[in-house]
Amino acid sequence: MSSTPTTLPSLATYSLLGRSGLKVSPLCLGTMTFGTEWGWGSPKETAHRVLARYLEAGGNFVDTADGYTNGTSEELIGEYFAEHGSRDAVVLATKFTFNARAGDPNAGGNGRKNIHRALEGSLRRLRTDYVDLYWMHAWDGLTPVEEVLDTLDALVRAGKIRYVGFSDVPAWYLARAQTIAELRGRERVCALQLEYSLVERNIEREHVPAALELGVGLCPWSPLASGLLTGKYQRQGEEVSGSGRLAAIRGAGNPNFDKLFTDRNWEIVDTLVEVAKGIGRSPTQVALNWITSRPAVTSTLIGATKVEQLEENLGSLEFEIPREVAARLDGVSRPELVHPYIFFGPEMRARITGGTTVTRNRG
Ligand SMILES: NC(=O)c1ccc[n+]([C@@H]2O[C@H](COP(=O)([O-])OP(=O)(O)OC[C@H]3O[C@@H](n4cnc5c(N)ncnc54)[C@H](OP(=O)(O)O)[C@@H]3O)[C@@H](O)[C@H]2O)c1
């Protein structure tokens, strides 16, 4: 029996972001590495070459935040488009939430006063008069959800932002916000940005089903676990060798990075390196390919501190992972099945459906 060949996506194979009319590439260029202020990014010339190469390859989705490299990331993007004049052809996304003035509680968070302050700063640095996708960077645990929705809705109506996304939020908060937005006729949330990779799959429990149910496009960040999944770091006992961001900041007390060097993660890296070799691809490309084909994922945020890295990463769309390889990767990285999710797995489902197979239509 012959199988129908599938068409592989390219950077210029655009998808709708969630239940919106915004069309985005399967790989979004993350620019947290634009600028050297944080000790592990790239200077202007490299950042501009990375951006130029991404756009030349057909990419149309660029992600930044007001606070990345203390504002330099937004400034470098603004400079680039001011020089090259193609700003309207890209989906430019930035974020608000983090505090910009120590000691001032209203210079951070998700209240109306801070959202307006943050947006004015971003528009100035980006040298534009609108943002295509405005992300709430993180849940602040404080602001009433109605105020967040009303503020963002008003900004859409004023033409200052085009679409709304949430990053780093609990799934219940997304569900509450989306339901209120729908019932009150406010701008819906079209995208969700969360850490997701072969070594960080915890969002599969709540956020992935929520994104599918609520019509939200998932945009994973740190798909290479800050470089760990490239296979360029090695362990010798307690020592870690290899150069890059993780080596530069190891032991500096950032829990997001220090959590990465665990026995479990080294086992995932070992398996990844082995299977990648077996199919003639790099671990980087296999790790990125794996994430781009996960349920709910619309566009994956990639990072590159060199043009050569970007080139390799773009090659992740050129192949399909064989089923047996995918099964090995899934097996070694699967998150622990904890309560109450054990009730939603295939064994319990069979006890609910009486052993029959029932599929559901998502409409
Ligand atoms: N919403 C949030 O809270 C949040 C948080 C983090 C990131 N983000 C977004 O997600 C984007 C991507 O995150 P990320 O930079 O952490 O992604 P990542 O893909 O996990 O890590 C990218 C880093 O890995 C290394 N790398 C990438 N490709 C490589 C290659 N082919 N060979 C060797 N090394 C390679 C580079 O660092 P070195 O050269 O230093 O090794 C690069 O900067 C960010 O730019 C940002 O837009 C969002």
Short mmCIF file of C-alpha atoms and ligand atoms in Angstrom, two decimals:
data_model
loop_
_atom_site.label_atom_id
_atom_site.label_comp_id
_atom_site.label_asym_id
_atom_site.label_seq_id
_atom_site.Cartn_x
_atom_site.Cartn_y
_atom_site.Cartn_z
CA MET A 1 0.00 0.00 0.00
CA SER A 2 1.49 3.35 -0.95
CA SER A 3 1.33 6.15 1.58
CA THR A 4 0.49 9.70 0.56
CA PRO A 5 3.61 11.87 0.81
CA THR A 6 3.12 14.70 3.28
CA THR A 7 4.18 18.22 2.40
CA LEU A 8 6.81 19.49 4.77
CA PRO A 9 6.26 23.00 6.10
CA SER A 10 8.73 25.80 5.43
CA LEU A 11 9.16 29.10 7.24
CA ALA A 12 6.78 30.55 4.67
CA THR A 13 4.04 28.00 5.44
CA TYR A 14 1.86 30.24 7.57
CA SER A 15 -0.80 29.18 10.09
CA LEU A 16 -3.56 31.10 11.78
CA LEU A 17 -2.63 31.93 15.36
CA GLY A 18 -5.35 30.35 17.47
CA ARG A 19 -8.88 31.38 16.48
CA SER A 20 -7.64 34.64 14.95
CA GLY A 21 -6.93 35.92 11.46
CA LEU A 22 -3.23 36.50 12.16
CA LYS A 23 -0.92 34.37 9.97
CA VAL A 24 2.44 33.34 11.40
CA SER A 25 5.46 31.19 10.46
CA PRO A 26 6.02 27.86 12.24
CA LEU A 27 9.25 29.26 13.75
CA CYS A 28 9.16 32.67 15.43
CA LEU A 29 12.44 34.54 15.90
CA GLY A 30 13.01 35.11 19.62
CA THR A 31 15.21 38.13 20.31
CA MET A 32 16.01 37.81 24.00
CA THR A 33 19.59 37.39 22.73
CA PHE A 34 19.65 40.75 20.90
CA GLY A 35 22.12 42.85 22.88
CA THR A 36 24.97 41.94 25.21
CA GLU A 37 23.62 43.51 28.41
CA TRP A 38 22.78 40.16 30.01
CA GLY A 39 26.19 38.65 29.32
CA TRP A 40 25.15 36.04 26.74
CA GLY A 41 23.59 37.82 23.76
CA SER A 42 24.84 39.18 20.45
CA PRO A 43 26.00 42.66 19.47
CA LYS A 44 24.04 44.79 17.01
CA GLU A 45 25.74 43.59 13.84
CA THR A 46 25.12 39.89 14.57
CA ALA A 47 21.58 40.51 15.78
CA HIS A 48 20.76 42.36 12.56
CA ARG A 49 22.29 39.58 10.44
CA VAL A 50 20.23 36.97 12.31
CA LEU A 51 17.06 39.01 11.77
CA ALA A 52 17.85 39.61 8.08
CA ARG A 53 18.48 35.90 7.47
CA TYR A 54 15.26 34.89 9.24
CA LEU A 55 13.21 37.33 7.12
CA GLU A 56 14.99 36.32 3.93
CA ALA A 57 14.12 32.67 4.61
CA GLY A 58 10.40 33.59 4.73
CA GLY A 59 9.89 34.07 8.48
CA ASN A 60 7.34 36.72 9.46
CA PHE A 61 7.07 36.47 13.28
CA VAL A 62 9.45 38.30 15.65
CA ASP A 63 9.19 38.16 19.45
CA THR A 64 10.69 40.54 22.00
CA ALA A 65 9.79 42.07 25.38
CA ASP A 66 10.09 45.52 26.93
CA GLY A 67 12.70 44.31 29.40
CA TYR A 68 14.88 42.07 27.19
CA THR A 69 18.51 43.18 27.52
CA ASN A 70 17.18 46.25 29.35
CA GLY A 71 15.33 47.54 26.27
CA THR A 72 18.17 46.98 23.78
CA SER A 73 16.38 44.08 22.07
CA GLU A 74 13.44 46.33 21.14
CA GLU A 75 15.79 49.14 20.11
CA LEU A 76 17.79 46.88 17.78
CA ILE A 77 14.59 45.63 16.13
CA GLY A 78 13.31 49.21 15.78
CA GLU A 79 16.60 50.30 14.22
CA TYR A 80 16.57 47.39 11.78
CA PHE A 81 13.10 48.13 10.44
CA ALA A 82 13.73 51.87 10.36
CA GLU A 83 16.72 51.15 8.10
CA HIS A 84 15.10 48.45 5.95
CA GLY A 85 11.52 49.69 5.84
CA SER A 86 9.69 46.37 5.96
CA ARG A 87 8.07 46.68 9.40
CA ASP A 88 4.49 46.19 8.12
CA ALA A 89 5.42 42.81 6.61
CA VAL A 90 6.20 41.29 10.01
CA VAL A 91 4.15 40.21 12.98
CA LEU A 92 5.91 42.16 15.70
CA ALA A 93 5.25 40.89 19.21
CA THR A 94 6.34 42.40 22.51
CA LYS A 95 5.38 42.08 26.18
CA PHE A 96 4.55 43.97 29.38
CA THR A 97 4.50 42.96 33.08
CA PHE A 98 7.98 43.31 34.58
CA ASN A 99 8.76 46.31 36.74
CA ALA A 100 10.71 49.19 35.19
CA ARG A 101 11.24 51.39 38.30
CA ALA A 102 12.25 49.75 41.57
CA GLY A 103 10.10 50.95 44.46
CA ASP A 104 7.12 51.86 42.25
CA PRO A 105 4.43 49.14 42.31
CA ASN A 106 2.58 50.73 39.39
CA ALA A 107 5.64 50.55 37.12
CA GLY A 108 5.12 46.79 36.82
CA GLY A 109 2.31 44.24 36.78
CA ASN A 110 -0.79 43.92 34.68
CA GLY A 111 -2.85 46.92 35.82
CA ARG A 112 -4.02 49.58 33.36
CA LYS A 113 -1.45 52.18 34.48
CA ASN A 114 1.49 49.87 33.83
CA ILE A 115 0.16 48.46 30.56
CA HIS A 116 -0.09 51.99 29.11
CA ARG A 117 3.36 52.95 30.47
CA ALA A 118 4.96 49.79 29.07
CA LEU A 119 3.32 50.06 25.66
CA GLU A 120 4.38 53.69 25.16
CA GLY A 121 7.99 52.69 25.91
CA SER A 122 7.88 49.70 23.55
CA LEU A 123 6.41 51.74 20.69
CA ARG A 124 9.16 54.33 21.15
CA ARG A 125 12.00 51.77 21.19
CA LEU A 126 10.48 49.74 18.32
CA ARG A 127 9.94 52.95 16.30
CA THR A 128 6.44 51.94 15.31
CA ASP A 129 2.92 53.09 16.14
CA TYR A 130 1.39 49.65 16.70
CA VAL A 131 2.26 46.20 18.04
CA ASP A 132 0.84 43.19 16.22
CA LEU A 133 0.70 40.84 19.18
CA TYR A 134 0.87 42.21 22.71
CA TRP A 135 1.76 39.60 25.31
CA MET A 136 1.04 39.76 29.00
CA HIS A 137 4.48 38.45 30.02
CA ALA A 138 3.38 36.73 33.24
CA TRP A 139 0.38 36.48 35.55
CA ASP A 140 0.93 38.99 38.40
CA GLY A 141 -1.43 37.22 40.84
CA LEU A 142 -2.99 40.61 41.66
CA THR A 143 -4.83 42.49 38.94
CA PRO A 144 -8.52 41.63 38.38
CA VAL A 145 -8.78 39.73 35.10
CA GLU A 146 -11.59 42.08 33.93
CA GLU A 147 -9.19 45.05 34.11
CA VAL A 148 -6.57 43.25 32.03
CA LEU A 149 -9.15 42.30 29.38
CA ASP A 150 -10.77 45.75 29.27
CA THR A 151 -7.41 47.51 28.94
CA LEU A 152 -6.18 45.25 26.15
CA ASP A 153 -9.54 45.39 24.36
CA ALA A 154 -9.45 49.20 24.42
CA LEU A 155 -5.91 49.17 22.98
CA VAL A 156 -7.07 46.94 20.12
CA ARG A 157 -9.95 49.33 19.41
CA ALA A 158 -7.55 52.29 19.53
CA GLY A 159 -5.35 50.58 16.91
CA LYS A 160 -2.30 50.46 19.17
CA ILE A 161 -2.20 46.68 19.32
CA ARG A 162 -3.70 44.16 16.91
CA TYR A 163 -3.93 40.91 18.93
CA VAL A 164 -3.57 39.72 22.52
CA GLY A 165 -1.51 36.84 23.94
CA PHE A 166 -0.75 35.48 27.42
CA SER A 167 2.64 34.15 28.53
CA ASP A 168 3.51 32.24 31.71
CA VAL A 169 -0.01 32.01 33.16
CA PRO A 170 -1.81 29.25 35.02
CA ALA A 171 -4.17 27.34 32.72
CA TRP A 172 -7.15 28.18 34.95
CA TYR A 173 -6.39 31.89 34.51
CA LEU A 174 -6.34 31.54 30.71
CA ALA A 175 -9.65 29.65 30.82
CA ARG A 176 -11.24 32.27 33.06
CA ALA A 177 -10.00 35.16 30.91
CA GLN A 178 -11.07 33.56 27.63
CA THR A 179 -14.52 32.71 28.93
CA ILE A 180 -15.08 36.23 30.24
CA ALA A 181 -13.76 37.73 26.99
CA GLU A 182 -16.18 35.61 24.97
CA LEU A 183 -19.20 36.29 27.19
CA ARG A 184 -18.53 40.04 27.39
CA GLY A 185 -17.47 40.52 23.77
CA ARG A 186 -13.89 41.55 24.61
CA GLU A 187 -10.85 40.79 22.42
CA ARG A 188 -10.08 37.09 22.84
CA VAL A 189 -6.64 35.73 23.71
CA CYS A 190 -5.24 34.15 20.55
CA ALA A 191 -1.87 32.85 21.75
CA LEU A 192 -0.17 31.27 24.73
CA GLN A 193 3.60 31.40 25.34
CA LEU A 194 5.16 28.90 27.75
CA GLU A 195 8.37 26.97 28.30
CA TYR A 196 8.11 23.69 26.41
CA SER A 197 10.81 21.28 25.27
CA LEU A 198 11.90 17.65 25.56
CA VAL A 199 13.12 18.38 29.09
CA GLU A 200 10.14 20.54 30.15
CA ARG A 201 6.80 18.94 29.30
CA ASN A 202 4.77 19.83 32.37
CA ILE A 203 2.41 22.06 30.35
CA GLU A 204 1.02 18.96 28.65
CA ARG A 205 -1.15 18.30 31.71
CA GLU A 206 -3.24 21.50 31.71
CA HIS A 207 -2.10 24.11 29.19
CA VAL A 208 -2.06 22.03 26.01
CA PRO A 209 -5.64 20.75 26.45
CA ALA A 210 -6.72 24.29 27.44
CA ALA A 211 -5.14 25.76 24.29
CA LEU A 212 -6.91 23.19 22.11
CA GLU A 213 -10.25 23.72 23.83
CA LEU A 214 -10.08 27.54 23.89
CA GLY A 215 -8.81 28.14 20.35
CA VAL A 216 -5.41 29.45 21.39
CA GLY A 217 -2.16 28.91 19.47
CA LEU A 218 0.70 27.59 21.60
CA CYS A 219 4.11 29.25 21.14
CA PRO A 220 6.79 27.31 23.08
CA TRP A 221 9.80 29.21 24.43
CA SER A 222 13.27 27.79 25.13
CA PRO A 223 12.64 24.76 22.87
CA LEU A 224 16.34 23.85 23.18
CA ALA A 225 16.34 24.35 26.96
CA SER A 226 18.69 27.34 26.51
CA GLY A 227 21.10 25.21 24.44
CA LEU A 228 21.14 21.99 26.52
CA LEU A 229 19.31 20.09 23.77
CA THR A 230 21.92 20.98 21.15
CA GLY A 231 24.08 18.27 22.75
CA LYS A 232 27.01 20.71 23.08
CA TYR A 233 27.24 20.37 26.87
CA GLN A 234 28.83 17.30 28.42
CA ARG A 235 29.10 16.14 32.01
CA GLN A 236 32.12 14.64 33.73
CA GLY A 237 30.96 13.77 37.22
CA GLU A 238 29.81 17.03 38.77
CA GLU A 239 31.60 19.10 36.12
CA VAL A 240 29.87 20.41 32.99
CA SER A 241 31.86 21.36 29.89
CA GLY A 242 30.78 23.18 26.73
CA SER A 243 30.37 26.85 25.99
CA GLY A 244 27.33 29.03 25.61
CA ARG A 245 24.65 30.70 27.73
CA LEU A 246 24.34 27.84 30.21
CA ALA A 247 28.07 27.80 30.89
CA ALA A 248 28.15 31.60 31.18
CA ILE A 249 25.52 31.78 33.88
CA ARG A 250 25.81 28.42 35.60
CA GLY A 251 25.75 28.79 39.37
CA ALA A 252 24.70 32.44 39.23
CA GLY A 253 21.59 31.58 41.23
CA ASN A 254 18.98 31.71 38.44
CA PRO A 255 16.65 28.76 39.17
CA ASN A 256 15.46 28.65 35.54
CA PHE A 257 18.93 27.68 34.38
CA ASP A 258 20.30 25.75 37.36
CA LYS A 259 17.35 23.34 37.24
CA LEU A 260 18.51 22.02 33.88
CA PHE A 261 21.50 19.84 34.86
CA THR A 262 19.68 16.86 36.36
CA ASP A 263 20.23 13.13 35.83
CA ARG A 264 16.86 12.91 34.11
CA ASN A 265 17.75 15.67 31.64
CA TRP A 266 21.16 14.13 30.87
CA GLU A 267 19.36 10.88 30.07
CA ILE A 268 17.07 12.76 27.67
CA VAL A 269 20.08 14.46 26.05
CA ASP A 270 21.90 11.11 25.67
CA THR A 271 18.86 9.57 23.95
CA LEU A 272 18.38 12.63 21.75
CA VAL A 273 22.03 12.60 20.64
CA GLU A 274 21.84 8.88 19.86
CA VAL A 275 18.59 8.98 17.85
CA ALA A 276 19.65 12.13 15.99
CA LYS A 277 22.84 10.39 14.87
CA GLY A 278 20.76 7.43 13.74
CA ILE A 279 18.67 9.56 11.36
CA GLY A 280 21.52 11.79 10.17
CA ARG A 281 20.28 14.99 11.79
CA SER A 282 21.68 17.14 14.57
CA PRO A 283 20.21 16.90 18.11
CA THR A 284 19.18 20.56 17.73
CA GLN A 285 17.15 19.84 14.61
CA VAL A 286 15.48 16.78 16.13
CA ALA A 287 14.58 18.66 19.34
CA LEU A 288 13.08 21.54 17.33
CA ASN A 289 11.27 19.25 14.91
CA TRP A 290 9.80 17.31 17.83
CA ILE A 291 8.33 20.44 19.39
CA THR A 292 6.94 21.96 16.18
CA SER A 293 4.83 18.87 15.62
CA ARG A 294 3.30 18.64 19.11
CA PRO A 295 -0.49 19.17 19.53
CA ALA A 296 -1.58 22.83 19.83
CA VAL A 297 1.85 24.18 18.83
CA THR A 298 1.48 26.86 16.15
CA SER A 299 4.82 28.67 16.22
CA THR A 300 7.97 27.82 18.17
CA LEU A 301 10.20 30.61 19.49
CA ILE A 302 13.76 29.91 18.44
CA GLY A 303 16.86 31.74 19.65
CA ALA A 304 20.25 32.08 17.97
CA THR A 305 23.35 33.99 18.98
CA LYS A 306 25.03 33.33 15.61
CA VAL A 307 23.77 33.18 12.01
CA GLU A 308 25.16 29.63 11.69
CA GLN A 309 22.97 28.53 14.62
CA LEU A 310 19.91 30.04 12.97
CA GLU A 311 20.79 28.27 9.72
CA GLU A 312 20.95 24.91 11.50
CA ASN A 313 17.70 25.60 13.36
CA LEU A 314 15.83 26.50 10.16
CA GLY A 315 16.78 23.04 8.85
CA SER A 316 14.58 21.50 11.56
CA LEU A 317 11.53 21.86 9.30
CA GLU A 318 13.04 19.78 6.47
CA PHE A 319 12.26 16.26 7.69
CA GLU A 320 9.87 14.07 9.66
CA ILE A 321 10.92 12.13 12.75
CA PRO A 322 10.31 8.39 12.13
CA ARG A 323 7.61 6.94 14.36
CA GLU A 324 9.94 4.63 16.32
CA VAL A 325 12.32 7.53 17.02
CA ALA A 326 9.44 9.69 18.22
CA ALA A 327 8.36 6.87 20.52
CA ARG A 328 11.84 6.68 22.09
CA LEU A 329 11.95 10.41 22.64
CA ASP A 330 8.46 10.37 24.10
CA GLY A 331 9.31 7.48 26.41
CA VAL A 332 12.43 9.05 27.90
CA SER A 333 10.90 12.51 28.38
CA ARG A 334 7.28 11.76 29.32
CA PRO A 335 6.15 13.69 32.40
CA GLU A 336 5.21 11.73 35.48
CA LEU A 337 1.53 10.73 35.54
CA VAL A 338 0.23 12.30 38.72
CA HIS A 339 -3.20 12.78 40.24
CA PRO A 340 -5.75 13.70 38.90
CA TYR A 341 -4.41 13.31 35.36
CA ILE A 342 -4.25 9.55 35.79
CA PHE A 343 -8.05 9.67 35.45
CA PHE A 344 -7.78 11.14 31.95
CA GLY A 345 -5.37 8.57 30.46
CA PRO A 346 -6.31 5.72 28.11
CA GLU A 347 -6.85 3.10 30.85
CA MET A 348 -9.39 5.15 32.79
CA ARG A 349 -11.01 6.38 29.55
CA ALA A 350 -11.65 2.78 28.57
CA ARG A 351 -13.44 2.26 31.87
CA ILE A 352 -15.62 5.26 31.08
CA THR A 353 -16.42 4.39 27.46
CA GLY A 354 -16.89 0.70 28.24
CA GLY A 355 -13.92 -0.21 26.09
CA THR A 356 -15.34 1.43 22.93
CA THR A 357 -13.43 3.99 20.89
CA VAL A 358 -15.03 7.41 20.88
CA THR A 359 -13.46 10.40 19.14
CA ARG A 360 -14.59 13.97 19.52
CA ASN A 361 -14.87 16.73 16.98
CA ARG A 362 -13.39 20.04 17.86
CA GLY A 363 -15.46 22.76 16.30
N1 LIG B 1 7.81 34.30 27.84
C1 LIG B 1 8.89 34.00 28.52
O1 LIG B 1 8.88 33.99 29.77
C2 LIG B 1 10.14 33.66 27.79
C3 LIG B 1 11.25 33.16 28.48
C4 LIG B 1 12.39 32.83 27.75
C5 LIG B 1 12.41 33.01 26.36
N2 LIG B 1 11.31 33.54 25.73
C6 LIG B 1 11.32 33.76 24.26
O2 LIG B 1 11.74 32.57 23.60
C7 LIG B 1 12.85 32.86 22.74
C8 LIG B 1 13.74 31.65 22.62
O3 LIG B 1 14.22 31.30 23.94
P1 LIG B 1 15.67 30.74 24.12
O4 LIG B 1 16.67 31.68 23.54
O5 LIG B 1 15.80 30.34 25.55
O6 LIG B 1 15.57 29.44 23.18
P2 LIG B 1 16.45 28.10 23.11
O7 LIG B 1 16.25 27.61 21.72
O8 LIG B 1 16.11 27.18 24.21
O9 LIG B 1 17.96 28.57 23.34
C9 LIG B 1 18.58 29.36 22.36
C10 LIG B 1 20.07 29.38 22.65
O10 LIG B 1 20.63 28.08 22.43
C11 LIG B 1 21.87 28.19 21.76
N3 LIG B 1 21.65 27.65 20.40
C12 LIG B 1 20.57 27.83 19.59
N4 LIG B 1 20.73 27.18 18.44
C13 LIG B 1 21.92 26.57 18.50
C14 LIG B 1 22.63 25.74 17.60
N5 LIG B 1 22.13 25.43 16.41
N6 LIG B 1 23.84 25.27 18.00
C15 LIG B 1 24.35 25.56 19.21
N7 LIG B 1 23.72 26.35 20.10
C16 LIG B 1 22.52 26.86 19.75
C17 LIG B 1 22.20 29.68 21.70
O11 LIG B 1 22.84 30.09 22.90
P3 LIG B 1 24.43 30.05 23.11
O12 LIG B 1 25.08 30.42 21.81
O13 LIG B 1 24.67 31.04 24.20
O14 LIG B 1 24.74 28.66 23.54
C18 LIG B 1 20.82 30.29 21.68
O15 LIG B 1 20.80 31.62 22.12
C19 LIG B 1 13.49 34.10 23.39
O16 LIG B 1 14.29 34.83 22.50
C20 LIG B 1 12.27 34.87 23.81
O17 LIG B 1 11.72 35.53 22.68
C21 LIG B 1 10.19 33.84 26.42
#
